Amino acid sequence: MRITTTVTRGLLAAVVLPVVAACGASTPAPLDPSAAARQRVIDSANIDCLDDRSPLVAITDAEQDMTAAIQVGTGDTGVVLLHQLDGTACQWYPFALILAQRGYRALSPDITSRDAVDVARAGIAHLRAGGVKRVFVIGASRGGTVALAASAATTPPVDGVVALSAPTVYDADALTAVTKLDAPTLLIAGDLDGTFADHARELYGLSVAKHKKLIIRSSVSHGVTLLSGNVEDIVMAFLTDPAATADAPDPA
C-alpha cells in the first residue's frame, strides 16, 4: 500500500498505523469450536498404550456426543473393534496394528459408556465418512453383544460381524439383534468359559443371517484371547470373503 504525505515523521506514524490496520492487517482466526471440542476429547482419553496421541480421533454419534478412538491403517476396508468390559480401546490396539499391516483401516473406540451401541454406530459412520467401501465389526464379550446390536441397527448394512464370547444381553440386546441382522456373522466361544458357548449357540439358533458360522473351541479363553491360531485365520479369511468363510466347514 502506498501513502503520500508531507507531514512530519512523528505525525506520519500516527497516520499510517490506523490506515494499515484498516487495510486488513491479519488477525488470528477464531478457533473452530468443534475442533477444540474434538481435541479436548483426545487429550482427556484414557489411552495408555500410545507413546503419542497421533492415532487418536474423536468420533461423533447421532446425538453429537464425541468419543475417543484409536485409528490406524489406510485401507478401503474398515474394521470397528469393540473391547471387553474390563478393557479400553487399547485392548484391540495390537490386533489393529496387524490389520493395518495387512491393508485394513482399523478403528478401536472407547465403549465404556452405557451408550456403547451409539458409539459403535458412530464408529461405523466415521469409517464410511472417511471413504471406506466395506465395514466389518468385531467385538469381544460385552463388545460382541454391542457389535451385534449396533450392526443390526445400521443402514446400509455392514459387511460382516464377529462376536467373540458375546453374552446374549449386556447393555444391548443381542437376542433381538440377531433376528434382524442379515449380514454374514461369526459367533465364537470357548466351551470351558462359563456359559458363553451356550450364549453363542442360542444366538446362532436365532440368527437370520444367510451366511453364519458357529465356532466353539475347547478352551477357557474369553473374548480377545480367543483370537489366535486357526480362529484368527478364520477371522482374517472372513474379512476377505465373509459369505464363503461363514458357509465353509469349521476346520477345527
Coordinates of C-alpha atoms in Angstrom, one line a residue:
M1 CA 0.0 0.0 0.0
R2 CA 1.4 3.4 -0.9
I3 CA 0.7 6.5 1.3
T4 CA 1.7 10.1 0.1
T5 CA 2.0 12.8 2.7
T6 CA 4.1 15.9 3.6
V7 CA 3.6 15.7 7.4
T8 CA 6.4 15.2 9.9
R9 CA 7.7 11.7 10.7
G10 CA 6.0 11.6 14.1
L11 CA 2.7 12.5 12.6
L12 CA 3.2 10.1 9.7
A13 CA 3.4 7.2 12.2
A14 CA 0.2 8.3 13.8
V15 CA -1.5 8.4 10.4
V16 CA -0.1 5.3 8.8
L17 CA -0.7 2.8 11.7
P18 CA -4.5 3.2 11.7
V19 CA -4.6 3.0 7.9
V20 CA -2.5 -0.2 7.9
A21 CA -4.9 -1.7 10.4
A22 CA -7.9 -0.7 8.4
C23 CA -6.3 -2.2 5.3
G24 CA -6.5 -5.7 6.7
A25 CA -3.6 -6.4 9.0
S26 CA -4.1 -10.1 9.8
T27 CA -6.0 -11.1 13.0
P28 CA -5.8 -14.7 14.2
A29 CA -8.8 -16.6 13.0
P30 CA -11.1 -17.8 15.8
L31 CA -10.6 -21.5 16.7
D32 CA -13.3 -23.8 15.3
P33 CA -15.3 -24.8 18.4
S34 CA -15.9 -28.3 17.1
A35 CA -12.1 -28.8 16.5
A36 CA -11.4 -27.6 20.0
A37 CA -14.0 -30.0 21.4
R38 CA -12.5 -32.9 19.5
Q39 CA -9.1 -32.0 20.8
R40 CA -10.4 -32.0 24.4
V41 CA -11.8 -35.5 23.9
I42 CA -8.5 -36.7 22.5
D43 CA -6.4 -35.0 25.3
S44 CA -8.6 -36.5 28.1
A45 CA -8.9 -40.0 26.7
N46 CA -7.9 -42.9 28.9
I47 CA -5.4 -44.3 26.4
D48 CA -2.1 -45.5 27.9
C49 CA -0.9 -47.8 25.0
L50 CA 0.3 -44.9 22.8
D51 CA 3.6 -43.1 23.0
D52 CA 1.9 -40.2 21.3
R53 CA -1.7 -39.4 20.5
S54 CA -1.5 -39.0 16.8
P55 CA -3.5 -42.2 16.1
L56 CA -6.4 -40.8 18.2
V57 CA -9.5 -39.4 16.6
A58 CA -12.8 -38.2 18.1
I59 CA -15.9 -39.8 16.6
T60 CA -19.3 -38.2 16.9
D61 CA -22.6 -40.1 17.4
A62 CA -26.1 -39.1 16.3
E63 CA -26.6 -37.0 19.5
Q64 CA -23.4 -35.1 18.7
D65 CA -21.6 -36.7 21.7
M66 CA -17.9 -37.3 21.0
T67 CA -15.8 -40.3 22.0
A68 CA -12.1 -41.0 21.5
A69 CA -10.9 -43.9 19.3
I70 CA -7.6 -45.3 18.0
Q71 CA -7.5 -45.3 14.2
V72 CA -4.7 -47.0 12.2
G73 CA -4.3 -48.0 8.6
T74 CA -5.4 -46.5 5.3
G75 CA -7.2 -49.3 3.5
D76 CA -10.6 -49.1 1.9
T77 CA -12.0 -51.9 4.1
G78 CA -12.6 -50.7 7.7
V79 CA -12.9 -52.8 10.9
V80 CA -14.5 -51.5 14.0
L81 CA -13.1 -53.2 17.1
L82 CA -15.1 -53.2 20.3
H83 CA -13.4 -54.0 23.6
Q84 CA -14.5 -56.0 26.6
L85 CA -16.0 -54.6 29.8
D86 CA -12.6 -54.8 31.6
G87 CA -10.7 -53.2 28.7
T88 CA -10.2 -49.9 26.9
A89 CA -9.6 -49.0 23.3
C90 CA -6.0 -50.2 23.9
Q91 CA -7.2 -53.8 24.2
W92 CA -7.5 -54.1 20.5
Y93 CA -4.5 -52.0 19.6
P94 CA -2.1 -54.9 18.8
F95 CA -4.7 -56.5 16.5
A96 CA -5.5 -53.1 15.0
L97 CA -1.8 -52.8 14.0
I98 CA -1.9 -56.3 12.4
L99 CA -4.9 -55.3 10.4
A100 CA -3.2 -52.1 9.3
Q101 CA -0.2 -54.0 8.2
R102 CA -2.5 -56.2 6.0
G103 CA -4.1 -53.3 4.3
Y104 CA -7.1 -52.6 6.5
R105 CA -8.3 -49.5 8.3
A106 CA -8.9 -50.3 12.0
L107 CA -10.9 -48.2 14.5
S108 CA -11.0 -49.1 18.2
P109 CA -13.3 -46.7 20.1
D110 CA -13.8 -46.4 23.8
I111 CA -17.2 -48.1 24.6
T112 CA -17.0 -47.9 28.4
S113 CA -20.2 -45.8 28.5
R114 CA -23.7 -47.3 28.6
D115 CA -24.5 -45.8 25.2
A116 CA -22.0 -48.2 23.7
V117 CA -24.3 -49.1 20.8
D118 CA -24.4 -45.4 19.7
V119 CA -20.6 -45.2 20.0
A120 CA -20.2 -48.3 17.8
R121 CA -22.6 -47.0 15.2
A122 CA -20.7 -43.7 15.3
G123 CA -17.5 -45.7 14.6
I124 CA -19.1 -47.3 11.6
A125 CA -20.3 -43.9 10.3
H126 CA -16.9 -42.4 10.9
L127 CA -15.2 -45.1 8.7
R128 CA -17.7 -44.7 6.0
A129 CA -17.4 -40.9 6.0
G130 CA -13.6 -41.4 5.6
G131 CA -14.1 -43.3 2.4
V132 CA -14.0 -47.0 3.3
K133 CA -16.0 -49.2 0.9
R134 CA -16.6 -52.1 3.3
V135 CA -17.1 -52.2 7.1
F136 CA -16.8 -55.1 9.5
V137 CA -17.5 -55.0 13.2
I138 CA -15.6 -57.3 15.7
G139 CA -16.5 -57.3 19.4
A140 CA -15.3 -59.2 22.4
S141 CA -17.5 -60.2 25.3
R142 CA -19.8 -57.2 26.1
G143 CA -18.2 -55.7 22.9
G144 CA -19.6 -58.7 21.0
T145 CA -23.1 -58.0 22.2
V146 CA -22.7 -54.4 21.3
A147 CA -21.3 -55.3 17.9
L148 CA -24.4 -57.4 17.1
A149 CA -26.8 -54.8 18.3
A150 CA -25.1 -51.9 16.6
S151 CA -24.7 -53.7 13.3
A152 CA -28.4 -54.7 13.3
A153 CA -29.3 -51.0 13.7
T154 CA -27.0 -49.7 11.0
T155 CA -28.1 -48.7 7.5
P156 CA -26.7 -49.5 5.0
P157 CA -25.8 -52.9 6.4
V158 CA -22.3 -53.7 7.5
D159 CA -20.4 -56.3 5.5
G160 CA -19.9 -58.7 8.4
V161 CA -19.9 -59.2 12.2
V162 CA -17.7 -61.2 14.5
A163 CA -18.8 -61.8 18.1
L164 CA -16.3 -63.4 20.5
S165 CA -17.8 -64.7 23.8
A166 CA -20.8 -62.4 23.5
P167 CA -23.5 -62.5 26.2
T168 CA -27.0 -62.6 24.8
V169 CA -27.8 -59.4 26.7
Y170 CA -25.3 -56.9 28.2
D171 CA -26.1 -53.2 27.9
A172 CA -27.5 -54.2 24.5
D173 CA -29.9 -56.9 23.3
A174 CA -28.2 -59.4 21.0
L175 CA -31.1 -61.8 21.1
T176 CA -33.3 -59.3 19.3
A177 CA -30.4 -58.0 17.1
V178 CA -29.7 -61.4 15.5
T179 CA -33.3 -61.8 14.5
K180 CA -32.9 -58.6 12.3
L181 CA -29.2 -58.8 11.3
D182 CA -28.7 -60.4 7.9
A183 CA -25.1 -59.6 7.5
P184 CA -22.6 -62.5 7.5
T185 CA -22.0 -63.4 11.1
L186 CA -19.4 -65.4 13.1
L187 CA -20.2 -66.4 16.6
I188 CA -17.2 -67.7 18.5
A189 CA -16.8 -69.0 22.1
G190 CA -14.9 -71.4 24.3
D191 CA -16.9 -74.3 25.8
L192 CA -14.8 -74.2 29.0
D193 CA -15.5 -70.4 29.5
G194 CA -18.6 -70.5 31.7
T195 CA -21.9 -70.3 29.8
F196 CA -20.6 -68.2 26.9
A197 CA -20.7 -71.2 24.5
D198 CA -24.4 -71.6 25.4
H199 CA -25.0 -67.9 24.6
A200 CA -23.3 -68.3 21.2
R201 CA -25.4 -71.4 20.4
E202 CA -28.6 -69.5 21.3
L203 CA -27.6 -66.5 19.2
Y204 CA -26.7 -68.8 16.3
G205 CA -30.1 -70.5 16.5
L206 CA -32.0 -67.2 16.4
S207 CA -29.8 -65.6 13.7
V208 CA -31.5 -64.9 10.4
A209 CA -28.2 -64.3 8.6
K210 CA -28.0 -66.2 5.4
H211 CA -24.3 -66.7 5.9
K212 CA -23.4 -67.6 9.5
K213 CA -20.9 -69.8 11.4
L214 CA -20.8 -71.0 15.0
I215 CA -17.3 -71.8 16.2
I216 CA -16.9 -73.5 19.6
R217 CA -13.4 -74.3 20.8
S218 CA -12.4 -76.5 23.8
S219 CA -10.9 -73.5 25.6
V220 CA -11.1 -71.4 28.7
S221 CA -10.1 -68.3 26.6
H222 CA -12.5 -65.4 26.6
G223 CA -13.1 -62.6 24.2
V224 CA -10.0 -61.1 22.7
T225 CA -7.8 -64.1 23.8
L226 CA -9.9 -66.4 21.6
L227 CA -8.4 -64.7 18.5
S228 CA -5.4 -66.9 18.0
G229 CA -4.4 -69.9 15.9
N230 CA -6.9 -71.0 13.3
V231 CA -9.6 -68.8 14.9
E232 CA -7.6 -65.8 13.8
D233 CA -7.1 -67.4 10.4
I234 CA -10.9 -67.8 10.0
V235 CA -11.5 -64.2 11.0
M236 CA -8.9 -62.9 8.5
A237 CA -10.5 -65.0 5.8
F238 CA -13.9 -63.6 6.8
L239 CA -12.7 -60.1 6.2
T240 CA -11.7 -61.1 2.7
D241 CA -14.8 -63.2 1.8
P242 CA -17.4 -63.2 4.6
A243 CA -20.0 -65.3 2.8
A244 CA -17.7 -68.0 1.7
T245 CA -16.0 -68.2 5.1
A246 CA -19.2 -68.3 7.0
D247 CA -20.5 -71.1 4.8
A248 CA -17.3 -73.2 4.8
P249 CA -16.9 -76.1 7.3
D250 CA -15.2 -75.4 10.5
P251 CA -11.6 -76.6 10.1
A252 CA -11.1 -77.3 13.8

